[in-house]
């Protein structure tokens, strides 16, 4: 873990899938529904967790490969996956262990928090609505809230503006290199969510994040120390 001197913390922003929520069970069920419907073997839980951050097409590609995916119709299969997922958004999805406690503590501290995700709004909004524990979220920026998405810094600036906090006073937590790039591009402190959907062949130490936490509890401990 590396740190540098920074402005006092004024808000925390989270990525959604693989950071705030474990959505792999439901995304995995959706891709496997499509694969089985097309006559192919389902993906293992391990492959699903390593691929979830790559979105619907990434999951399909893991099961079919590039050539077969194009041959069968990538757009058609992606639509089928998202239709199934939208109808089964919050069956197995849960906040990560310790996340509800962390959110409650942020609320007690009156430290605003929000979500910046590359998940489209038509999925993000009903998913969050199904999870009352996250009702205190101060801002949600989805993939289509703005014309650009992470790693562009614009969604990060937008979230901070909505919360009334300068970007330099924000910590962004995510489990993908684009999350760290987005935070850094916006001048935020960044933290790797080591509990998230990391690939075996990735080395988050190379992403240039300020902090790395293996568990939600470790992040919570650091925040308690930081805020006193």
Coordinates of N, CA, C and O in Angstrom, one line a residue, residues 79-182:
X79 N -27.9 -8.9 -26.6 CA -29.3 -8.5 -26.2 C -30.0 -9.6 -25.4 O -30.7 -9.3 -24.4
X80 N -29.8 -10.8 -25.8 CA -30.4 -11.9 -25.1 C -29.9 -12.0 -23.7 O -30.7 -12.3 -22.7
X81 N -28.6 -11.8 -23.5 CA -28.0 -11.8 -22.2 C -28.6 -10.7 -21.3 O -29.0 -11.0 -20.2
X82 N -28.6 -9.5 -21.9 CA -29.1 -8.4 -21.1 C -30.6 -8.5 -20.8 O -31.0 -8.0 -19.7
X83 N -31.3 -9.0 -21.7 CA -32.8 -9.2 -21.4 C -33.0 -10.2 -20.3 O -33.8 -9.9 -19.4
X84 N -32.2 -11.3 -20.3 CA -32.4 -12.2 -19.2 C -31.9 -11.6 -17.9 O -32.5 -11.7 -16.8
X85 N -30.8 -10.9 -17.9 CA -30.2 -10.3 -16.7 C -31.1 -9.2 -16.2 O -31.4 -9.2 -15.0
X86 N -31.7 -8.4 -17.0 CA -32.6 -7.3 -16.6 C -33.9 -7.9 -15.9 O -34.4 -7.3 -15.0
X87 N -34.3 -9.1 -16.3 CA -35.4 -9.8 -15.7 C -35.0 -10.5 -14.4 O -35.9 -11.0 -13.6
X88 N -33.7 -10.7 -14.1 CA -33.3 -11.4 -12.9 C -32.1 -10.7 -12.3 O -31.0 -11.2 -12.0
X89 N -32.3 -9.4 -12.0 CA -31.2 -8.5 -11.7 C -30.6 -8.7 -10.3 O -29.4 -8.5 -10.0
X90 N -31.5 -9.1 -9.3 CA -31.1 -9.1 -8.0 C -31.5 -10.4 -7.3 O -32.1 -10.5 -6.2
X91 N -31.2 -11.6 -7.9 CA -31.5 -12.9 -7.4 C -30.4 -13.3 -6.5 O -30.6 -13.6 -5.3
X92 N -29.1 -13.3 -7.0 CA -28.0 -13.7 -6.2 C -27.1 -12.6 -5.8 O -26.1 -12.7 -5.1
X93 N -27.3 -11.4 -6.3 CA -26.5 -10.2 -6.1 C -26.6 -9.7 -4.7 O -27.7 -9.6 -4.1
X94 N -25.5 -9.4 -4.0 CA -25.4 -8.9 -2.7 C -24.3 -7.9 -2.5 O -23.3 -8.0 -3.2
X95 N -24.5 -7.0 -1.6 CA -23.3 -6.2 -1.2 C -22.2 -7.1 -0.6 O -22.5 -8.1 0.0
X96 N -21.0 -6.7 -0.9 CA -19.9 -7.5 -0.3 C -19.9 -7.5 1.2 O -20.4 -6.6 1.8
X97 N -19.4 -8.6 1.8 CA -19.4 -8.7 3.2 C -18.7 -7.5 3.9 O -17.6 -7.1 3.5
X98 N -19.3 -6.8 4.8 CA -18.8 -5.6 5.4 C -19.2 -4.3 4.8 O -19.0 -3.3 5.4
X99 N -19.7 -4.4 3.5 CA -20.0 -3.2 2.8 C -21.2 -2.4 3.4 O -21.2 -1.2 3.5
X100 N -22.2 -3.1 3.9 CA -23.4 -2.4 4.5 C -22.9 -1.7 5.8 O -23.3 -0.6 6.1
X101 N -22.1 -2.4 6.6 CA -21.5 -1.7 7.8 C -20.7 -0.5 7.4 O -20.8 0.5 8.1
X102 N -20.0 -0.6 6.4 CA -19.2 0.6 5.9 C -20.1 1.7 5.5 O -19.8 2.9 5.9
X103 N -21.1 1.4 4.7 CA -22.0 2.5 4.3 C -22.7 3.1 5.5 O -22.9 4.4 5.5
X104 N -23.2 2.3 6.4 CA -23.8 2.8 7.6 C -22.9 3.8 8.4 O -23.3 4.8 8.9
X105 N -21.6 3.4 8.4 CA -20.6 4.2 9.1 C -20.4 5.5 8.4 O -20.3 6.6 9.0
X106 N -20.3 5.5 7.1 CA -20.2 6.7 6.3 C -21.4 7.6 6.5 O -21.2 8.9 6.7
X107 N -22.6 7.0 6.6 CA -23.8 7.8 6.9 C -23.7 8.5 8.3 O -24.1 9.6 8.4
X108 N -23.2 7.7 9.2 CA -23.1 8.2 10.6 C -22.1 9.4 10.6 O -22.3 10.4 11.4
X109 N -21.1 9.3 9.8 CA -20.0 10.3 9.8 C -20.5 11.5 8.9 O -19.8 12.5 8.8
X110 N -21.6 11.3 8.2 CA -22.2 12.3 7.3 C -21.1 12.6 6.2 O -21.0 13.7 5.7
X111 N -20.4 11.5 5.8 CA -19.5 11.7 4.6 C -20.3 11.2 3.4 O -20.7 10.0 3.3
X112 N -20.5 12.0 2.4 CA -21.3 11.6 1.3 C -20.5 10.5 0.5 O -19.3 10.5 0.4
X113 N -21.3 9.7 -0.2 CA -20.8 8.6 -1.0 C -21.6 8.4 -2.2 O -22.8 8.8 -2.2
X114 N -21.0 7.9 -3.3 CA -21.8 7.7 -4.5 C -21.2 6.6 -5.3 O -20.2 5.9 -4.9
X115 N -21.8 6.4 -6.5 CA -21.4 5.3 -7.4 C -21.1 5.9 -8.8 O -21.9 6.7 -9.3
X116 N -20.0 5.5 -9.3 CA -19.7 5.8 -10.8 C -19.4 4.4 -11.4 O -18.4 3.7 -11.1
X117 N -20.3 4.0 -12.3 CA -20.2 2.7 -12.9 C -20.3 2.8 -14.5 O -20.9 3.7 -15.0
X118 N -19.7 1.8 -15.1 CA -19.9 1.7 -16.6 C -21.1 0.7 -16.9 O -21.2 0.3 -18.0
X119 N -21.9 0.5 -15.9 CA -23.2 -0.3 -16.1 C -24.2 0.7 -16.7 O -24.3 1.8 -16.1
X120 N -25.0 0.3 -17.7 CA -26.0 1.2 -18.2 C -27.1 1.5 -17.2 O -27.4 0.7 -16.3
X121 N -27.7 2.7 -17.3 CA -28.6 3.1 -16.3 C -29.9 2.3 -16.2 O -30.5 2.1 -15.1
X122 N -30.3 1.6 -17.3 CA -31.5 0.8 -17.3 C -31.3 -0.4 -16.4 O -32.3 -1.1 -16.0
X123 N -30.0 -0.8 -16.1 CA -29.7 -1.9 -15.2 C -29.4 -1.3 -13.8 O -29.8 -1.9 -12.8
X124 N -28.6 -0.3 -13.8 CA -28.1 0.3 -12.5 C -29.3 0.7 -11.6 O -29.3 0.4 -10.4
X125 N -30.2 1.5 -12.2 CA -31.2 2.1 -11.3 C -32.2 1.0 -10.7 O -32.4 1.1 -9.5
X126 N -32.7 0.1 -11.4 CA -33.6 -0.9 -10.8 C -32.8 -1.8 -9.8 O -33.3 -2.3 -8.8
X127 N -31.5 -2.1 -10.1 CA -30.7 -2.9 -9.2 C -30.6 -2.2 -7.8 O -30.8 -2.8 -6.8
X128 N -30.2 -0.9 -7.9 CA -30.0 -0.2 -6.6 C -31.4 0.0 -5.9 O -31.4 -0.1 -4.7
X129 N -32.4 0.1 -6.6 CA -33.8 0.2 -6.0 C -34.2 -1.0 -5.3 O -34.9 -1.0 -4.3
X130 N -33.6 -2.2 -5.7 CA -33.9 -3.4 -5.0 C -33.0 -3.7 -3.8 O -33.2 -4.7 -3.1
X131 N -32.1 -2.7 -3.5 CA -31.2 -2.9 -2.3 C -31.4 -1.7 -1.4 O -30.6 -0.7 -1.5
X132 N -32.3 -1.8 -0.5 CA -32.6 -0.6 0.4 C -31.3 -0.2 1.2 O -31.3 0.9 1.7
X133 N -30.4 -1.1 1.5 CA -29.2 -0.8 2.3 C -28.4 0.3 1.6 O -27.5 0.9 2.3
X134 N -28.6 0.5 0.3 CA -27.8 1.5 -0.4 C -28.6 2.7 -0.7 O -28.2 3.6 -1.6
X135 N -29.7 2.9 0.0 CA -30.6 4.0 -0.3 C -30.0 5.4 -0.1 O -30.4 6.4 -0.6
X136 N -28.9 5.4 0.8 CA -28.3 6.7 1.1 C -27.3 7.2 0.0 O -26.7 8.3 0.2
X137 N -27.2 6.5 -1.0 CA -26.2 6.8 -2.1 C -26.5 8.3 -2.6 O -27.7 8.6 -3.0
X138 N -25.5 9.1 -2.6 CA -25.8 10.5 -2.9 C -25.8 10.9 -4.4 O -26.4 11.9 -4.8
X139 N -25.2 10.0 -5.2 CA -25.1 10.2 -6.6 C -24.8 8.9 -7.3 O -24.0 8.1 -6.8
X140 N -25.5 8.7 -8.4 CA -25.2 7.5 -9.2 C -24.9 8.0 -10.7 O -25.8 8.6 -11.3
X141 N -23.8 7.6 -11.2 CA -23.4 8.0 -12.5 C -23.2 6.7 -13.3 O -22.3 5.9 -13.0
X142 N -24.1 6.4 -14.2 CA -24.1 5.2 -15.0 C -23.3 5.4 -16.3 O -22.9 6.5 -16.6
X143 N -23.2 4.3 -17.1 CA -22.4 4.4 -18.4 C -23.0 5.5 -19.3 O -22.3 6.1 -20.1
X144 N -24.3 5.7 -19.3 CA -25.0 6.5 -20.2 C -25.5 7.8 -19.6 O -26.3 8.6 -20.2
X145 N -25.0 8.1 -18.4 CA -25.4 9.4 -17.8 C -24.8 10.6 -18.6 O -25.5 11.6 -18.7
X146 N -23.6 10.4 -19.0 CA -22.9 11.4 -19.8 C -22.5 10.8 -21.2 O -22.6 9.5 -21.3
X147 N -22.0 11.6 -22.1 CA -21.6 11.0 -23.4 C -20.4 10.1 -23.3 O -20.1 9.4 -24.3
X148 N -19.6 10.3 -22.2 CA -18.4 9.5 -22.1 C -18.5 8.7 -20.8 O -19.3 9.0 -19.9
X149 N -17.6 7.7 -20.7 CA -17.6 6.8 -19.5 C -16.2 6.6 -19.0 O -15.2 7.1 -19.7
X150 N -16.0 6.0 -17.9 CA -14.6 5.7 -17.4 C -13.8 4.9 -18.5 O -14.4 4.1 -19.1
X151 N -12.5 5.2 -18.6 CA -11.7 6.0 -17.8 C -11.6 7.5 -18.0 O -10.8 8.2 -17.4
X152 N -12.5 8.0 -18.8 CA -12.6 9.5 -19.0 C -13.0 10.1 -17.6 O -13.8 9.5 -16.8
X153 N -12.4 11.2 -17.2 CA -12.6 11.7 -15.9 C -14.0 12.4 -15.7 O -14.4 12.7 -14.6
X154 N -14.7 12.7 -16.8 CA -15.9 13.5 -16.8 C -17.0 12.9 -15.8 O -17.6 13.6 -15.0
X155 N -17.2 11.6 -15.8 CA -18.2 11.0 -14.8 C -17.7 11.2 -13.4 O -18.6 11.4 -12.5
X156 N -16.4 11.3 -13.2 CA -15.9 11.5 -11.8 C -16.1 12.9 -11.4 O -16.6 13.2 -10.3
X157 N -15.9 13.9 -12.3 CA -16.1 15.3 -12.0 C -17.6 15.5 -11.7 O -18.0 16.3 -10.8
X158 N -18.4 14.9 -12.6 CA -19.9 15.1 -12.5 C -20.4 14.6 -11.1 O -21.1 15.3 -10.4
X159 N -19.9 13.4 -10.6 CA -20.3 12.9 -9.3 C -19.9 13.8 -8.2 O -20.7 14.1 -7.3
X160 N -18.6 14.3 -8.3 CA -18.2 15.2 -7.2 C -19.0 16.5 -7.2 O -19.3 17.0 -6.2
X161 N -19.3 17.0 -8.4 CA -20.1 18.2 -8.5 C -21.5 18.0 -7.9 O -22.0 18.9 -7.1
X162 N -22.1 16.9 -8.1 CA -23.4 16.6 -7.5 C -23.3 16.5 -6.0 O -24.3 16.8 -5.3
X163 N -22.2 16.0 -5.5 CA -22.0 15.9 -4.1 C -21.5 17.2 -3.4 O -21.4 17.3 -2.2
X164 N -21.1 18.1 -4.2 CA -20.5 19.4 -3.7 C -19.1 19.3 -3.1 O -18.8 20.0 -2.2
X165 N -18.3 18.4 -3.7 CA -17.0 18.1 -3.1 C -16.0 18.2 -4.3 O -16.2 17.7 -5.4
X166 N -14.9 18.8 -4.0 CA -13.8 18.9 -5.0 C -13.2 17.5 -5.2 O -13.1 16.7 -4.3
X167 N -12.8 17.2 -6.5 CA -12.3 15.9 -6.8 C -11.1 15.5 -6.0 O -10.9 14.3 -5.6
X168 N -10.3 16.5 -5.7 CA -9.0 16.2 -4.9 C -9.4 15.8 -3.5 O -8.5 15.3 -2.8
X169 N -10.6 16.0 -3.0 CA -11.0 15.5 -1.7 C -11.8 14.2 -1.7 O -12.4 13.8 -0.8
X170 N -11.7 13.5 -2.9 CA -12.5 12.3 -3.1 C -11.6 11.1 -3.1 O -10.4 11.1 -3.7
X171 N -12.0 9.9 -2.6 CA -11.4 8.6 -2.8 C -12.3 7.8 -3.7 O -13.5 7.7 -3.5
X172 N -11.7 7.3 -4.8 CA -12.4 6.4 -5.7 C -11.9 5.0 -5.5 O -10.7 4.7 -5.6
X173 N -12.9 4.0 -5.3 CA -12.5 2.6 -5.1 C -13.1 1.8 -6.2 O -14.3 1.9 -6.5
X174 N -12.2 1.0 -6.8 CA -12.6 0.1 -7.9 C -11.8 -1.1 -8.1 O -10.7 -1.1 -7.6
X175 N -12.3 -2.0 -8.9 CA -11.6 -3.3 -9.1 C -11.0 -3.5 -10.5 O -10.6 -4.6 -10.8
X176 N -11.0 -2.4 -11.3 CA -10.5 -2.6 -12.7 C -9.5 -1.4 -12.9 O -9.6 -0.3 -12.4
X177 N -8.6 -1.7 -13.8 CA -7.6 -0.7 -14.2 C -8.2 0.6 -14.6 O -7.7 1.7 -14.4
X178 N -9.3 0.5 -15.4 CA -10.0 1.7 -15.9 C -10.5 2.6 -14.7 O -10.6 3.8 -14.8
X179 N -10.9 1.9 -13.6 CA -11.3 2.7 -12.4 C -10.2 3.5 -11.8 O -10.4 4.7 -11.5
X180 N -9.1 2.9 -11.7 CA -7.9 3.6 -11.2 C -7.5 4.7 -12.2 O -7.2 5.9 -11.7
X181 N -7.5 4.5 -13.4 CA -7.2 5.5 -14.4 C -8.2 6.6 -14.4 O -7.8 7.8 -14.4
X182 N -9.5 6.3 -14.2 CA -10.5 7.4 -14.2 C -10.3 8.3 -12.9 O -10.3 9.5 -13.0

